[in-house]
Short mmCIF file of C-alpha atoms in Angstrom, two decimals:
data_model
loop_
_atom_site.label_atom_id
_atom_site.label_comp_id
_atom_site.label_asym_id
_atom_site.label_seq_id
_atom_site.Cartn_x
_atom_site.Cartn_y
_atom_site.Cartn_z
CA MET A 196 153.67 119.42 152.03
CA THR A 197 153.20 118.19 148.73
CA SER A 198 154.52 114.76 147.86
CA LEU A 199 156.88 113.84 145.00
CA THR A 200 156.76 110.28 145.41
CA PRO A 201 154.47 107.39 144.04
CA SER A 202 151.09 107.01 146.19
CA GLY A 203 151.83 103.21 145.93
CA SER A 204 153.94 100.65 144.23
CA ALA A 205 153.48 97.07 143.78
CA THR A 206 157.22 96.55 142.93
CA ALA A 207 160.26 97.82 144.14
CA GLU A 208 161.44 101.24 143.19
CA ALA A 209 164.27 101.58 140.11
CA ARG A 210 166.85 103.41 141.37
CA PHE A 211 170.70 103.97 140.33
CA ARG A 212 173.18 104.84 143.59
CA GLY A 213 170.26 105.24 145.51
CA VAL A 214 168.44 107.70 143.07
CA PRO A 215 164.99 107.24 141.79
CA LEU A 216 164.89 106.86 137.98
CA SER A 217 162.22 108.54 136.08
CA VAL A 218 161.26 108.51 132.36
CA LEU A 219 160.77 111.40 129.74
CA ASP A 220 159.01 110.55 126.52
CA LEU A 221 158.73 112.46 123.18
CA ALA A 222 156.86 109.63 121.49
CA PRO A 223 159.32 109.52 118.66
CA VAL A 224 158.03 108.94 115.24
CA VAL A 225 160.33 106.74 112.98
CA SER A 226 160.77 107.31 109.66
CA GLY A 227 158.45 105.14 107.65
CA SER A 228 155.78 104.80 110.43
CA THR A 229 152.89 106.83 111.69
CA PRO A 230 151.88 109.06 114.99
CA SER A 231 149.56 106.40 115.54
CA ALA A 232 152.24 103.57 116.20
CA ALA A 233 154.34 106.11 117.95
CA LEU A 234 151.80 106.48 120.68
CA ALA A 235 150.67 102.70 120.76
CA GLN A 236 154.60 102.57 121.59
CA THR A 237 154.26 105.16 124.42
CA LEU A 238 151.59 103.11 126.35
CA GLU A 239 153.63 100.10 125.83
CA LEU A 240 156.80 101.70 127.11
CA ALA A 241 154.74 103.14 129.95
CA ARG A 242 153.22 99.97 131.26
CA HIS A 243 156.63 98.63 131.05
CA VAL A 244 158.66 100.74 133.15
CA ASP A 245 155.57 100.81 135.45
CA ASP A 246 156.20 97.54 135.98
CA LEU A 247 160.13 97.87 136.21
CA GLY A 248 159.27 100.47 139.59
CA PHE A 249 160.37 103.89 137.69
CA ARG A 250 159.07 106.80 139.97
CA ARG A 251 157.58 108.81 137.13
CA TYR A 252 157.06 109.19 133.15
CA TRP A 253 156.59 112.62 131.85
CA LEU A 254 155.39 113.62 128.19
CA ALA A 255 157.28 116.64 126.49
CA GLU A 256 155.28 119.47 124.46
CA HIS A 257 156.51 120.22 121.06
CA HIS A 258 155.00 121.43 118.05
CA ASN A 259 155.51 121.38 114.14
CA MET A 260 158.14 118.44 114.58
CA PRO A 261 157.15 115.47 112.51
CA GLY A 262 159.46 113.25 114.67
CA ILE A 263 157.73 113.77 117.77
CA ALA A 264 153.92 112.67 118.37
CA SER A 265 153.76 114.35 122.00
CA SER A 266 152.13 117.74 120.96
CA ALA A 267 149.10 117.15 123.82
CA PRO A 268 150.54 116.22 126.86
CA PRO A 269 147.18 116.60 129.17
CA ILE A 270 145.42 113.87 126.62
CA LEU A 271 148.11 111.60 126.95
CA ILE A 272 148.95 112.05 130.31
CA GLY A 273 145.35 110.42 130.66
CA ALA A 274 145.91 108.00 128.56
CA VAL A 275 148.97 106.56 130.41
CA ALA A 276 147.49 107.19 133.68
CA ALA A 277 144.58 104.99 132.72
CA ALA A 278 146.98 102.35 131.24
CA THR A 279 149.46 102.32 134.05
CA THR A 280 148.80 101.51 138.04
CA SER A 281 151.25 103.43 140.22
CA ILE A 282 153.96 105.42 138.16
CA ARG A 283 153.39 109.13 138.71
CA VAL A 284 152.70 111.00 135.04
CA GLY A 285 153.17 114.48 134.42
CA SER A 286 154.27 116.59 131.68
CA GLY A 287 157.78 117.44 130.97
CA GLY A 288 156.34 120.09 130.13
CA VAL A 289 153.69 122.35 129.62
CA MET A 290 154.82 125.27 127.73
CA LEU A 291 153.00 128.22 129.41
CA PRO A 292 153.29 130.84 127.04
CA ASN A 293 150.81 128.43 124.67
CA HIS A 294 148.36 127.96 127.18
CA MET A 295 145.78 130.10 129.35
CA PRO A 296 146.45 129.55 133.08
CA LEU A 297 142.84 129.13 133.86
CA VAL A 298 142.75 126.02 131.04
CA VAL A 299 146.04 124.47 132.53
CA ALA A 300 144.57 124.46 136.08
CA GLU A 301 141.50 122.93 134.87
CA GLN A 302 142.86 120.39 132.69
CA PHE A 303 145.37 119.54 135.26
CA GLY A 304 142.59 119.42 138.16
CA THR A 305 140.84 116.89 136.08
CA LEU A 306 143.49 114.31 135.42
CA GLU A 307 144.23 114.64 139.29
CA ALA A 308 140.59 114.01 140.12
CA LEU A 309 140.66 110.76 137.92
CA HIS A 310 144.05 109.73 139.03
CA PRO A 311 144.41 111.14 142.62
CA GLY A 312 147.99 111.25 144.02
CA ARG A 313 149.65 110.34 140.45
CA ILE A 314 150.00 113.65 138.36
CA ASP A 315 152.70 116.30 138.11
CA LEU A 316 152.73 119.44 136.36
CA GLY A 317 155.78 120.19 134.81
CA ILE A 318 156.01 123.86 133.26
CA GLY A 319 158.46 125.26 131.01
CA ARG A 320 158.66 129.15 130.03
CA ALA A 321 159.69 128.67 126.10
CA PRO A 322 156.72 127.93 123.54
CA GLY A 323 158.57 124.58 122.48
CA THR A 324 158.34 125.63 118.66
CA ASP A 325 159.02 128.12 116.13
CA GLY A 326 157.59 131.48 116.02
CA LEU A 327 155.19 131.03 113.44
CA THR A 328 153.73 127.81 114.80
CA ALA A 329 153.46 129.80 118.20
CA HIS A 330 151.56 132.38 116.78
CA ALA A 331 149.18 129.68 114.99
CA LEU A 332 148.97 127.75 118.73
CA ARG A 333 147.90 130.91 120.64
CA GLY A 334 146.70 133.43 117.94
CA ASN A 335 149.47 136.03 118.91
CA SER A 336 153.04 136.51 118.42
CA ASP A 337 153.60 139.04 121.28
CA PRO A 338 156.77 138.43 122.84
CA ARG A 339 155.40 139.47 126.23
CA LEU A 340 153.56 136.23 126.49
CA VAL A 341 156.68 134.97 127.63
CA GLU A 342 157.90 137.83 129.56
CA GLU A 343 154.65 137.15 131.44
CA PHE A 344 155.87 133.75 132.51
CA PRO A 345 155.79 134.53 136.17
CA GLN A 346 152.40 136.30 136.43
CA HIS A 347 151.16 133.45 134.60
CA LEU A 348 152.73 130.90 136.51
CA ALA A 349 151.19 132.62 139.73
CA HIS A 350 147.70 132.57 138.06
CA VAL A 351 148.22 128.50 137.75
CA ARG A 352 148.96 128.09 141.43
CA ALA A 353 146.40 130.38 142.52
CA PHE A 354 144.06 128.48 140.45
CA PHE A 355 144.79 125.55 142.25
CA SER A 356 145.29 127.04 145.91
CA GLY A 357 142.43 129.74 145.71
CA GLU A 358 144.72 132.27 147.55
CA TRP A 359 144.51 135.12 145.16
CA PRO A 360 145.89 139.11 146.27
CA ASP A 361 143.29 141.01 147.62
CA GLY A 362 141.17 142.61 144.99
CA HIS A 363 142.32 140.28 142.20
CA PRO A 364 139.69 140.23 139.40
CA TYR A 365 140.43 136.45 139.00
CA ALA A 366 139.65 135.72 142.70
CA GLY A 367 135.78 135.15 142.07
CA ILE A 368 137.06 132.33 139.83
CA THR A 369 136.63 128.58 140.87
CA ALA A 370 138.79 126.19 138.85
CA THR A 371 136.39 122.76 138.76
CA PRO A 372 138.52 120.69 138.76
CA GLY A 373 141.23 122.27 139.80
CA HIS A 374 140.72 124.23 143.05
CA GLY A 375 142.34 122.12 146.01
CA ALA A 376 143.95 119.68 143.48
CA ASN A 377 147.35 117.88 145.00
CA VAL A 378 149.25 118.41 141.68
CA PRO A 379 152.71 119.31 142.67
CA VAL A 380 154.15 122.17 140.46
CA TRP A 381 157.85 121.95 138.93
CA LEU A 382 159.67 124.36 136.77
CA LEU A 383 161.74 123.07 133.92
CA GLY A 384 164.78 124.67 132.38
CA SER A 385 168.00 124.70 130.22
CA SER A 386 169.41 127.88 131.81
CA ASP A 387 169.41 129.50 134.91
CA TYR A 388 166.54 131.50 134.48
CA SER A 389 164.04 128.80 135.36
CA ALA A 390 166.73 127.60 138.34
CA ARG A 391 166.43 131.18 139.86
CA ALA A 392 162.85 131.20 139.52
CA ALA A 393 162.12 127.80 141.22
CA ALA A 394 164.73 128.74 143.90
CA ALA A 395 162.76 131.90 144.71
CA LEU A 396 159.09 130.30 144.81
CA GLY A 397 160.29 127.17 146.77
CA LEU A 398 159.39 124.52 143.94
CA PRO A 399 160.90 121.40 142.69
CA PHE A 400 163.40 122.18 139.63
CA SER A 401 164.21 119.63 136.56
CA PHE A 402 167.02 120.40 134.54
CA ALA A 403 167.23 119.77 130.73
CA HIS A 404 170.66 117.82 130.66
CA HIS A 405 170.11 116.10 127.63
CA PHE A 406 170.34 119.02 125.33
CA SER A 407 171.86 121.92 127.53
CA SER A 408 174.98 119.90 129.22
CA THR A 409 177.05 122.90 129.64
CA ASN A 410 174.43 124.67 131.79
CA THR A 411 173.78 122.11 134.11
CA VAL A 412 175.75 122.60 137.25
CA PRO A 413 175.85 126.19 137.37
CA ALA A 414 171.75 126.01 137.03
CA LEU A 415 171.76 123.33 139.81
CA THR A 416 173.97 125.52 142.17
CA LEU A 417 171.88 128.71 141.47
CA TYR A 418 168.96 126.67 142.25
CA ARG A 419 170.03 124.89 145.49
CA ASP A 420 171.69 127.97 146.62
CA GLY A 421 169.01 130.18 146.31
CA PHE A 422 166.36 128.17 147.43
CA GLN A 423 163.52 129.61 149.61
CA PRO A 424 161.56 127.11 151.70
CA SER A 425 157.82 127.07 150.53
CA ALA A 426 154.56 125.69 151.84
CA GLU A 427 154.73 122.97 149.63
CA PHE A 428 158.49 122.03 150.00
CA ALA A 429 160.83 122.34 152.61
CA ALA A 430 164.13 121.73 150.72
CA PRO A 431 165.19 121.79 147.09
CA TYR A 432 164.68 118.88 144.95
CA ALA A 433 166.53 118.47 141.57
CA MET A 434 166.02 116.17 139.12
CA VAL A 435 168.15 115.86 135.92
CA ALA A 436 166.98 114.77 132.71
CA VAL A 437 169.84 112.80 130.39
CA SER A 438 169.51 110.73 127.31
CA VAL A 439 170.59 107.30 127.75
CA VAL A 440 170.57 104.36 125.23
CA LEU A 441 171.77 101.48 126.97
CA ALA A 442 172.40 98.37 125.22
CA ASP A 443 174.08 94.69 125.62
CA ASP A 444 177.42 95.96 124.59
CA ASP A 445 179.11 99.56 123.49
CA GLU A 446 178.94 99.13 119.61
CA ARG A 447 175.24 98.19 119.83
CA ALA A 448 174.20 100.99 121.66
CA GLN A 449 176.05 103.50 119.50
CA TRP A 450 174.48 101.98 116.55
CA LEU A 451 171.08 102.75 118.05
CA ALA A 452 172.33 106.20 119.44
CA GLY A 453 172.92 107.29 116.03
CA PRO A 454 169.27 108.29 114.77
CA MET A 455 168.82 110.84 117.48
CA LYS A 456 172.08 112.48 116.54
CA LEU A 457 171.18 112.84 113.07
CA SER A 458 167.71 113.92 114.15
CA MET A 459 168.91 116.70 116.07
CA ALA A 460 171.52 117.80 113.41
CA ARG A 461 168.46 118.32 111.36
CA LEU A 462 166.30 119.63 113.59
CA ARG A 463 169.34 122.43 114.41
CA SER A 464 169.71 123.07 110.70
CA GLY A 465 166.12 123.93 110.33
CA ARG A 466 165.34 120.58 108.92
CA PRO A 467 163.07 118.59 111.35
CA GLY A 468 161.95 115.28 110.39
CA PRO A 469 160.83 111.75 111.71
CA LEU A 470 163.44 109.84 113.37
CA PRO A 471 165.52 108.12 111.07
CA THR A 472 166.45 104.80 111.20
CA PRO A 473 169.71 103.14 112.57
CA GLU A 474 170.61 102.19 108.82
CA GLU A 475 170.11 105.68 107.80
CA ALA A 476 171.88 107.19 110.63
CA ALA A 477 175.06 105.15 109.85
CA ALA A 478 175.25 105.86 106.14
CA TYR A 479 174.89 109.46 106.84
CA GLU A 480 178.27 111.68 106.65
CA PHE A 481 178.17 114.73 109.02
CA ALA A 482 179.40 117.80 107.94
CA PRO A 483 181.85 119.86 110.18
CA ALA A 484 179.37 122.54 110.62
CA GLU A 485 176.60 119.90 111.91
CA LEU A 486 179.28 118.31 114.33
CA GLU A 487 179.48 121.95 115.84
CA LEU A 488 176.00 122.36 116.14
CA LEU A 489 175.70 119.12 117.96
CA ALA A 490 178.36 119.63 120.57
CA PRO A 491 176.08 121.08 123.30
CA PHE A 492 173.45 118.23 122.88
CA LEU A 493 176.17 115.05 122.45
CA GLY A 494 177.18 116.42 126.25
CA GLY A 495 174.32 115.20 127.47
CA GLN A 496 174.50 111.92 125.85
CA ILE A 497 175.10 108.56 127.47
CA ALA A 498 175.30 105.48 124.87
CA GLY A 499 177.09 102.08 126.05
CA GLY A 500 176.84 98.88 127.29
CA PRO A 501 176.13 98.40 131.46
CA ASP A 502 179.49 98.97 132.25
CA THR A 503 179.87 102.29 129.99
CA VAL A 504 176.26 103.44 131.31
CA ARG A 505 177.24 102.40 135.07
CA ARG A 506 180.62 104.75 134.99
CA GLU A 507 178.60 107.61 133.11
CA LEU A 508 175.86 107.90 135.22
CA GLU A 509 177.82 107.58 138.24
CA ALA A 510 179.96 110.59 137.15
CA LEU A 511 176.85 112.60 136.25
CA LEU A 512 176.01 111.92 139.75
CA ASP A 513 178.95 112.92 141.13
CA ARG A 514 178.83 116.61 139.15
CA THR A 515 175.26 117.39 139.92
CA ALA A 516 174.12 115.37 142.83
CA ALA A 517 170.54 115.02 141.64
CA ASP A 518 167.83 114.12 143.58
CA GLU A 519 166.63 111.93 140.81
CA LEU A 520 167.32 111.06 137.02
CA MET A 521 164.83 111.36 134.26
CA VAL A 522 165.72 109.38 131.40
CA VAL A 523 164.98 109.75 127.82
CA THR A 524 165.62 106.89 125.41
CA THR A 525 164.95 107.71 121.55
CA VAL A 526 165.77 104.86 119.68
CA SER A 527 164.21 102.44 117.25
CA PRO A 528 163.63 99.61 116.91
CA HIS A 529 160.99 99.58 119.78
CA ALA A 530 162.18 96.41 121.05
CA ASP A 531 165.57 98.27 121.73
CA ARG A 532 164.16 100.86 123.80
CA LEU A 533 162.23 98.42 126.05
CA ARG A 534 165.64 96.57 126.47
CA SER A 535 167.30 99.66 127.54
CA TYR A 536 165.17 100.58 130.41
CA ASP A 537 165.52 96.85 131.25
CA LEU A 538 168.99 97.04 131.60
CA LEU A 539 168.95 100.54 133.47
CA ALA A 540 166.65 99.22 136.01
CA GLY A 541 169.27 96.22 136.58
CA LEU A 542 172.54 98.20 136.95
CA LEU A 543 174.08 97.87 140.04
CA PRO A 544 175.54 100.76 142.08
#
């Protein structure tokens, strides 16, 4: 069976009500700053949560977004894994329509060869960007690249396992590194498609509650009810990604959460940009149409002091029965981001 836990840790694992805590990072580029600074902060945060005992650290794939520097997860995964000691590092996720399966298998096989027992491969079905940028990434705007997701996913897994259908033309190709690599494959999603696919294939599933909160419980129910045990995983394993901003009190947390709210409003209205500062966000007046666009996003956000966050996380676990929580905290100043994870690790059940 494939292991989803760290190979070893020098510190106690960070848990909330017995559930492991993990981190999703988009490497946010703050207004007036640079991608270089954002990536330096990613490495600092990774070392910090590794010391705190968080289970895994995943990097998202986004393109053509001035406020997100995590456009190349495999490169960042290598840097984060080299800068840390125990935490599992992976993709949240690789957007498979943008990449050929052999390339993915070789990249993650290389990462696993360099950092044995610490690499995860989270895979998404969407391109993670707009249509024109997707064309620039892959030189093709054919929508069938998304429709062929099941076949491409099967190819990635076969390059790892070496198990191909009889007569398959790729059976003579050996991914090196890649073949035989112990890289757990996860499916990521924000609707029922990946939930059904993960269940049918017997794979772990991560749901994007942080921007699709109304679909969380239905998708997890479909996943658990339909799960078919596989050679790698005997039982369903569901992780829920949630946005959390934790500060010493509710007022500070709400102030720190303002920039992500404004950033999402701009993104949903076709105006992506750097992450605003809290001062910029506090001065902005949202139009009713913007608040309507934000409604699905706001349902997956938790912001407050320790008592508020504890109460809301407990309610989330009651609703979802998640096996793991993956927390994304996109705030500035960076010291407040580090502080948020400190406070989260210190929450008592």
